[in-house]
Short mmCIF file of C-alpha atoms (C1' of nucleotides) in Angstrom, two decimals:
data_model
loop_
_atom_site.label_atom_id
_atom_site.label_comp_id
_atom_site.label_asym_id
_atom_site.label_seq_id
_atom_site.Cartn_x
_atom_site.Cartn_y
_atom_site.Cartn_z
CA UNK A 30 118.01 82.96 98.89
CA UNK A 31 116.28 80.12 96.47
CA UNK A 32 112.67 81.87 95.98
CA UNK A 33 111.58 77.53 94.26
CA UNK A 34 113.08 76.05 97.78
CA UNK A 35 111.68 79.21 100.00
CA UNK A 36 107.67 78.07 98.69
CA UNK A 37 108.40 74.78 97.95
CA UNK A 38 107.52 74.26 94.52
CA UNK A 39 109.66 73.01 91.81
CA UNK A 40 107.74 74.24 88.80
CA UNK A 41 109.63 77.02 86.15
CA UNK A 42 107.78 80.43 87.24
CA UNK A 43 107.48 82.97 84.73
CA UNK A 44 110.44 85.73 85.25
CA UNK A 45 108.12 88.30 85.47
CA UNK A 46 106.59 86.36 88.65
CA UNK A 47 109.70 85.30 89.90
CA UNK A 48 111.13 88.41 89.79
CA UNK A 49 108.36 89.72 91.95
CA UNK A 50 107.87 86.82 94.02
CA UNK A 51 111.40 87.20 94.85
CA UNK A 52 111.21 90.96 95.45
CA UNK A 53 108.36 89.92 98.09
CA UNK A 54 110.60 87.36 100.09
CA UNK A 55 113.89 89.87 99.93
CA UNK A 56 111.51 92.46 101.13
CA UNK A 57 110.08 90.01 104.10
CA UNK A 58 113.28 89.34 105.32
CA UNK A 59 114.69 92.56 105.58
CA UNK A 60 111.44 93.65 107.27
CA UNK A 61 111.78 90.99 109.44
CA UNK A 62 115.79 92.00 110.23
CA UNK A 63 115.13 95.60 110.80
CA UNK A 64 111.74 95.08 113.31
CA UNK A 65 114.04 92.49 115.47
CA UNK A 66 116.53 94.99 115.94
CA UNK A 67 113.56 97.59 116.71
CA UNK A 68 111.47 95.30 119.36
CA UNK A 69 113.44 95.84 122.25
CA UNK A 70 113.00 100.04 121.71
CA UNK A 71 109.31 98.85 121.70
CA UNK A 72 108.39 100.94 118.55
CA UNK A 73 107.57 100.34 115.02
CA UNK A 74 109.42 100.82 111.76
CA UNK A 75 106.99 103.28 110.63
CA UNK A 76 106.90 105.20 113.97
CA UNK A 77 110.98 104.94 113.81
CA UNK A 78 110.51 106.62 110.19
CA UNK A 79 108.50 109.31 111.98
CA UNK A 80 110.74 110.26 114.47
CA UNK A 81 113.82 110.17 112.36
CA UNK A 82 112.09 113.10 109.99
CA UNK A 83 110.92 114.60 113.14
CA UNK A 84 114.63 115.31 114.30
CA UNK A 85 115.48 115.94 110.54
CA UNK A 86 113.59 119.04 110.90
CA UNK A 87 116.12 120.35 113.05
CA UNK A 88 113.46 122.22 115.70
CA UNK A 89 111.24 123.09 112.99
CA UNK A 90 107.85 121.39 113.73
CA UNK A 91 106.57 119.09 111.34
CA UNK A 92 102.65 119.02 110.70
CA UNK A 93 100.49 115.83 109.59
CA UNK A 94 100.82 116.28 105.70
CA UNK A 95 104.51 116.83 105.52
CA UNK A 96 105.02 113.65 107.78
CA UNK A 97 102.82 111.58 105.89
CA UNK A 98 105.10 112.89 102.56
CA UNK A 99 108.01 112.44 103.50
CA UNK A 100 106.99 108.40 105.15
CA UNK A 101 108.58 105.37 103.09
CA UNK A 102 105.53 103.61 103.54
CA UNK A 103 102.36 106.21 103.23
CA UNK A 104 99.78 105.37 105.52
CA UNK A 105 96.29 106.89 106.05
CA UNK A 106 96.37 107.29 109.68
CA UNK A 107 99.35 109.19 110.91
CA UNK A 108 97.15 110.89 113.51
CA UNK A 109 96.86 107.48 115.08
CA UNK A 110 100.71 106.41 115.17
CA UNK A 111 101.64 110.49 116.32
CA UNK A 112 99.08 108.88 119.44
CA UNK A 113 101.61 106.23 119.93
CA UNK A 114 104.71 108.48 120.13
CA UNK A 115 103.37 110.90 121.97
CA UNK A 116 101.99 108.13 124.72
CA UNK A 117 106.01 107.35 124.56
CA UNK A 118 106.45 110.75 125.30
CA UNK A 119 108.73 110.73 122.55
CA UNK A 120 106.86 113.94 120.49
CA UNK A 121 105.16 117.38 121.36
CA UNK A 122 101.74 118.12 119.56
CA UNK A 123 100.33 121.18 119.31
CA UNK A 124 97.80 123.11 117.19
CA UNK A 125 99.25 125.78 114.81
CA UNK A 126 99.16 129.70 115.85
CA UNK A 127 98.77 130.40 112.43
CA UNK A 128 96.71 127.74 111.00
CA UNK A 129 94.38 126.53 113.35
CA UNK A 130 93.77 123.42 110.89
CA UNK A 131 96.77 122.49 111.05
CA UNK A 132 99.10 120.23 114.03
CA UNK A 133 102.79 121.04 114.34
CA UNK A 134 104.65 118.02 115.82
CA UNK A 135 107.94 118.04 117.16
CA UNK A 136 110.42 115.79 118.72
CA UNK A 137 111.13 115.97 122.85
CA UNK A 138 114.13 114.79 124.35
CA UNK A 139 113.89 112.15 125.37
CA UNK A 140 112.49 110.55 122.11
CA UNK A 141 116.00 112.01 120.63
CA UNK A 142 117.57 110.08 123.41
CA UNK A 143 115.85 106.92 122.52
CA UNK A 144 116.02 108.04 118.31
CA UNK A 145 120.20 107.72 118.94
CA UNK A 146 120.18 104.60 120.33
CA UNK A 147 117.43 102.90 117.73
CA UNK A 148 119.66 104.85 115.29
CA UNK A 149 122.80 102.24 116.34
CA UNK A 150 120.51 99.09 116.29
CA UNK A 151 118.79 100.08 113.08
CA UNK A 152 122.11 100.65 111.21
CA UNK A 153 123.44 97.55 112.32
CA UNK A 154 120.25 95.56 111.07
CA UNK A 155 120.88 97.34 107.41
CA UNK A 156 124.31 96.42 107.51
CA UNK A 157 123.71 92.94 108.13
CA UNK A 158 120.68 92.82 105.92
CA UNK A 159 122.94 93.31 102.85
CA UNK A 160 126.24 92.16 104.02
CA UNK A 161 126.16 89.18 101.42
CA UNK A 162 126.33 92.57 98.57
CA UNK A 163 129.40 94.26 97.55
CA UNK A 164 129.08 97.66 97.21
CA UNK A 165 129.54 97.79 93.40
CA UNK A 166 126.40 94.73 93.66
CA UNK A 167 124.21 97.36 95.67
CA UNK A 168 124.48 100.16 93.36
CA UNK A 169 123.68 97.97 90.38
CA UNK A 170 121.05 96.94 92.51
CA UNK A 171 119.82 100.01 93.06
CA UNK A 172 119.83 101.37 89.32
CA UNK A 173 117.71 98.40 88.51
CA UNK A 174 115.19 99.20 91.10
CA UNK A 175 115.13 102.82 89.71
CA UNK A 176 113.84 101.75 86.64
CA UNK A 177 110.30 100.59 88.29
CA UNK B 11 111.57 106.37 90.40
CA UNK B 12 113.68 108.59 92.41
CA UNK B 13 113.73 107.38 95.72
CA UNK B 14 114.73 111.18 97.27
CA UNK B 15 112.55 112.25 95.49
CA UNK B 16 109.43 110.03 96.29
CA UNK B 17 110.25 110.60 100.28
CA UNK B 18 111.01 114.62 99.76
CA UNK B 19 114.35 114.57 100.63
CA UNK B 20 117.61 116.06 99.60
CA UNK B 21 120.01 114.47 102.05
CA UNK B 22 123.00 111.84 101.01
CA UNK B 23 121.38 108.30 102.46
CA UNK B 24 124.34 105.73 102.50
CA UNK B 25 123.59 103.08 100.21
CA UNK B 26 122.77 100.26 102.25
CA UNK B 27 120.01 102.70 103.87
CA UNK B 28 118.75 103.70 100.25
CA UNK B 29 119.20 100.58 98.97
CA UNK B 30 116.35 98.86 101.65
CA UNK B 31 114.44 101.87 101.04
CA UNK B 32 113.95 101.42 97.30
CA UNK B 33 113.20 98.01 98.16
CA UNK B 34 110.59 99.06 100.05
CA UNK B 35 108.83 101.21 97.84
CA UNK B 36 109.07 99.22 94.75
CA UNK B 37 107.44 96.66 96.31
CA UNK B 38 104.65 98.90 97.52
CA UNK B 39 104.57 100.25 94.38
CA UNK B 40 103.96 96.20 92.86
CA UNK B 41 102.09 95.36 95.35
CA UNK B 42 99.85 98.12 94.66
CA UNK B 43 99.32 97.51 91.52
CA UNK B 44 98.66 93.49 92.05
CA UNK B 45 95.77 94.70 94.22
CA UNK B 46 94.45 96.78 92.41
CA UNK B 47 94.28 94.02 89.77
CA UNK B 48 92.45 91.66 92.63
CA UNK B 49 90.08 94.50 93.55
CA UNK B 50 87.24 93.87 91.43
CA UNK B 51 87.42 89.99 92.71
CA UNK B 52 87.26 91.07 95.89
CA UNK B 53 90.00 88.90 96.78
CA UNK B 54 93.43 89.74 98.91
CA UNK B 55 96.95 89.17 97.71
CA UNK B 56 97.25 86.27 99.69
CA UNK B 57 93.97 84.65 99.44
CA UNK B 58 94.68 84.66 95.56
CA UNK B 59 97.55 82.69 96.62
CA UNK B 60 96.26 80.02 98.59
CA UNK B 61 93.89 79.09 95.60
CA UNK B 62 96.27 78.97 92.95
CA UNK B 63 98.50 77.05 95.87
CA UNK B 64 95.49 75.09 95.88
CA UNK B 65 95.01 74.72 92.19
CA UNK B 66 98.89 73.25 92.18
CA UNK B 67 97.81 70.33 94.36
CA UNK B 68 95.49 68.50 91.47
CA UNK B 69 92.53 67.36 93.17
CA UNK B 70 94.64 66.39 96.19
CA UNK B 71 93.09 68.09 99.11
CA UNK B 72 96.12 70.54 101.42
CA UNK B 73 96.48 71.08 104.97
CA UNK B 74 96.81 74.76 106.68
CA UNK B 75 100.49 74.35 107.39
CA UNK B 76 101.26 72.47 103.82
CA UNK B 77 99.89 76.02 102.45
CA UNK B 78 101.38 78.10 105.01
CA UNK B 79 104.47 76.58 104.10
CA UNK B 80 103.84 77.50 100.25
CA UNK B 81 102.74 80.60 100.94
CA UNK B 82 104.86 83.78 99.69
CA UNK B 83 104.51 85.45 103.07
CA UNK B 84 103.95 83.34 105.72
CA UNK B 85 101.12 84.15 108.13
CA UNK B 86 100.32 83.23 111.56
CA UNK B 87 97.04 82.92 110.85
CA UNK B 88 95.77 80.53 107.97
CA UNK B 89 92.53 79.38 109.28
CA UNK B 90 91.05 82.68 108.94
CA UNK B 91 92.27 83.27 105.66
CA UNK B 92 90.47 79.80 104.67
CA UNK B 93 87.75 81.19 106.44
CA UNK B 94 87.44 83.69 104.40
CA UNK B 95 87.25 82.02 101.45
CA UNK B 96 85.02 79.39 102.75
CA UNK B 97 82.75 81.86 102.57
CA UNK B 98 82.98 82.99 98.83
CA UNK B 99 82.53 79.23 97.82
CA UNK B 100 85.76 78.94 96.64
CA UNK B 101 87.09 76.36 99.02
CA UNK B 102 86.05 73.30 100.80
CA UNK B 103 87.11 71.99 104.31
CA UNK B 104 86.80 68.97 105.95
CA UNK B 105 88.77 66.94 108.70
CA UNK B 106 90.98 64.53 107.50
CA UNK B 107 89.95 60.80 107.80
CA UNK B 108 93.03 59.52 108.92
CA UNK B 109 94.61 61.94 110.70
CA UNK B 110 91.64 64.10 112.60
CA UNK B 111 94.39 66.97 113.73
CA UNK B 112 94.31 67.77 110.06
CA UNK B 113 92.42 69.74 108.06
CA UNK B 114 92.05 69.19 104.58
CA UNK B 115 91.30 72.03 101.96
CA UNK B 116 90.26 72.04 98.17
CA UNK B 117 88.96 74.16 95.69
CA UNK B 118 85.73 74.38 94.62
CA UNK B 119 84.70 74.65 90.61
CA UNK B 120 83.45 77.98 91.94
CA UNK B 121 86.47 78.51 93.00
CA UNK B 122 88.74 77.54 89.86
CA UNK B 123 86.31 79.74 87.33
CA UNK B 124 86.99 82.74 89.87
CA UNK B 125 90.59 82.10 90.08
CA UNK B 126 90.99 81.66 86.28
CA UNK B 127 90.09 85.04 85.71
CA UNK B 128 91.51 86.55 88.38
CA UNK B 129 94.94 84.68 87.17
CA UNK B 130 94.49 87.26 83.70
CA UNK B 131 93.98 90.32 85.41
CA UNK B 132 96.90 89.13 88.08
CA UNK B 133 99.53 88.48 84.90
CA UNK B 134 98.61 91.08 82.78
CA UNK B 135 99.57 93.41 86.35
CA UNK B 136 102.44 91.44 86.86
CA UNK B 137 103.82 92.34 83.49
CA UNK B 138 102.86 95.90 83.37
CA UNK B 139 104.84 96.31 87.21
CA UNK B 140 108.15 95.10 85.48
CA UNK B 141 107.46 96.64 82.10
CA UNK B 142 110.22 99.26 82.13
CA UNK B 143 112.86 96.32 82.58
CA UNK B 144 114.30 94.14 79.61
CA UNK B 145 114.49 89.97 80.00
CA UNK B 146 118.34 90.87 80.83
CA UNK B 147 117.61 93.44 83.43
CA UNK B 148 115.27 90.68 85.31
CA UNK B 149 117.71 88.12 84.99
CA UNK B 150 120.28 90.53 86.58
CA UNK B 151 117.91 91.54 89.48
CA UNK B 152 117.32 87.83 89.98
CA UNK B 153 120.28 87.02 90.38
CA UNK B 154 120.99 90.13 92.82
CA UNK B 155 117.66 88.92 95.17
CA UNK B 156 119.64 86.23 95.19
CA UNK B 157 122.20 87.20 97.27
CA UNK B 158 120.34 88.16 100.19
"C1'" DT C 28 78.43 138.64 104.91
"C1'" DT C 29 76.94 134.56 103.54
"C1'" DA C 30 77.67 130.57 100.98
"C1'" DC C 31 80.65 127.42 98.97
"C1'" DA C 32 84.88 125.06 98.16
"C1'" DA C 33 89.38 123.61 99.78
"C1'" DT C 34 92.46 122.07 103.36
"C1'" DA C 35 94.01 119.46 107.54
"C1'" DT C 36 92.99 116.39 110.72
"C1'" DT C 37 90.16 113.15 113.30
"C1'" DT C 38 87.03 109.42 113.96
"C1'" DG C 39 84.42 105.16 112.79
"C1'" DT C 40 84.41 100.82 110.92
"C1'" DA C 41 85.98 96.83 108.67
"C1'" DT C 42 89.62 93.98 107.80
"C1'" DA C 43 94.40 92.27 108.40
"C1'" DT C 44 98.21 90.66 111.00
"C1'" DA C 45 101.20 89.18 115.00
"C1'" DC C 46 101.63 86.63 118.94
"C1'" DA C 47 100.30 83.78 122.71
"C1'" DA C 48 97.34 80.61 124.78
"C1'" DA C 49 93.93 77.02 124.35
"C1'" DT C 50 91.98 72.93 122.23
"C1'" DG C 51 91.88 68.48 120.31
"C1'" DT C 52 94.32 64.56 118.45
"C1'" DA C 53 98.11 61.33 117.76
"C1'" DA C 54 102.47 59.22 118.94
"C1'" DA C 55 105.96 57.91 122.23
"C1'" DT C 56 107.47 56.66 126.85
"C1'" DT C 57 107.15 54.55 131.27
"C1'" DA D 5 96.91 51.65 130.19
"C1'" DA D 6 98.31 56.09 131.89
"C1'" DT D 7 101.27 59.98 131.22
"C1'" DT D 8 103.92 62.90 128.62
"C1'" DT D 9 105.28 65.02 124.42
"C1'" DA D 10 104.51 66.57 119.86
"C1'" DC D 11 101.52 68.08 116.25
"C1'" DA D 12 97.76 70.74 113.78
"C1'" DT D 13 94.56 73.92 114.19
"C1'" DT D 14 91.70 77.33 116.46
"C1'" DT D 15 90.68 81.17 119.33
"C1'" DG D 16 91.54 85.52 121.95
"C1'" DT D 17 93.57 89.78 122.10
"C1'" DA D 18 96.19 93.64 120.82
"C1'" DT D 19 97.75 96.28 117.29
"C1'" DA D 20 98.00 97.81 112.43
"C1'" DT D 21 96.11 99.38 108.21
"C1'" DA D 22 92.70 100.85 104.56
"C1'" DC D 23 89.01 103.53 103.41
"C1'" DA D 24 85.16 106.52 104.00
"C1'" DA D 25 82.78 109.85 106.49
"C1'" DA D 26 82.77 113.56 109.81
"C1'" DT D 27 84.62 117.74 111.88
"C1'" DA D 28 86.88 122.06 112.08
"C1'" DT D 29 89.14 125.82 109.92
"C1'" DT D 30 90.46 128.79 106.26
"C1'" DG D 31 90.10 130.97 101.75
"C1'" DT D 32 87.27 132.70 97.99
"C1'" DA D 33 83.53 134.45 95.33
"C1'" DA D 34 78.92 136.21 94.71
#
DNA sequence: TTACAATATTTGTATATACAAATGTAAATT
DNA sequence: AATTTACATTTGTATATACAAATATTGTAA
């Protein structure tokens, strides 16, 4: 990726800008990689996200906070894309016995059914996303992205 | 940051998965910060853009797809962006003379003055977002973004 | 027990974005 | 010149997101 070639400029950008300019475009991309794999399941990455910690919780119903927690992206409407899944038929709501404030979510069937095969598309898309990284690249990569 | 930590979990995420994931949240995490920068000027990320895109071209007036093809994220939809800052006063529009498909877009002096200070509050963001990484470290990450 | 604060979610509203279709203009082909 | 194709932008529509306010429930303290 050439970040000067991808906006078309040929002036010398600061590296501070460039390396966030950069971080931007790499970020783009892989968006872009991982939602084509995910268009033909019809869903988005962050309702994806939601049903993967869904079936993470093993039966154990998951309630609005502890979604919104545990989300790579937080958003302030998970109430909203639970509406979505659940129109899929993909998640259970119900309000708590215990906690009447609360909503416990879970997964059904036949969003597991349709989480497994995502699952195969999705880890494809990561694979390809970083194929042009050796392994030793990607955890250098990573320790440099811990330090932000 | 700690990336399990950040999405509360204590699982084993291969590292191409982690690795997209920290990408993701770092560049929330900028991004964030970048806005918050532009929130007093009541200006988006990319709106910023377009006017120091525009401030690049010198006088010489740009069409919508000349800045949507400058632009760090590309958008489907530039008019309305330009609408938007038609109405701040920071931009003028007018159909180009010899070609009437075109449009043709310039700042205003309004325009510049707003942009110049929103360019110190921008930079001074920009280097607090990548202060916990040396001139070595952002060469090295460079040159990882690279590779994708 | 009433009043107040805290928690969890929902709803309203404004804005942003993606995608497709429509519009207007220019260039190329017959 | 008339028709087709390509180009540049605009508009419509659906969905997504951000943020604030509203609602409902629970816990706590006077």
């Amino acid at each position: 990726m050439n970040v000067e070639e991808i906006i078309k400029t040929t002036k010398k950008i600061p590296l501070e800008s460039r390396t966030l300019i950069h971080l931007t475009l790499v970020h783009n991309q892989v968006n872009e990689i991982i939602n084509n794999a995910l268009k033909p399941f019809e869903v988005s990455l962050q309702q994806f996200n939601v049903l993967r910690i869904l079936r993470g919780q093993k039966g154990r119903p998951a309630n609005l906070s502890t979604l919104n927690e545990r989300m790579v992206t937080k958003m302030s409407n998970t109430t909203r894309l639970v509406d979505k899944l659940l129109g899929k038929g993909y998640v259970n709501r119900a309000v708590c016995a215990t906690n009447r404030r609360k909503v416990e979510i879970i997964i059904t069937d036949l969003g597991k059914e349709a989480l497994a095969k995502m699952d195969k598309a999705v880890s494809k898309a990561e694979k390809d996303a970083v194929s042009n990284l050796s392994q030793n690249e990607l955890e250098t990569l990573n320790t440099l992205l811990d330090k932000f």
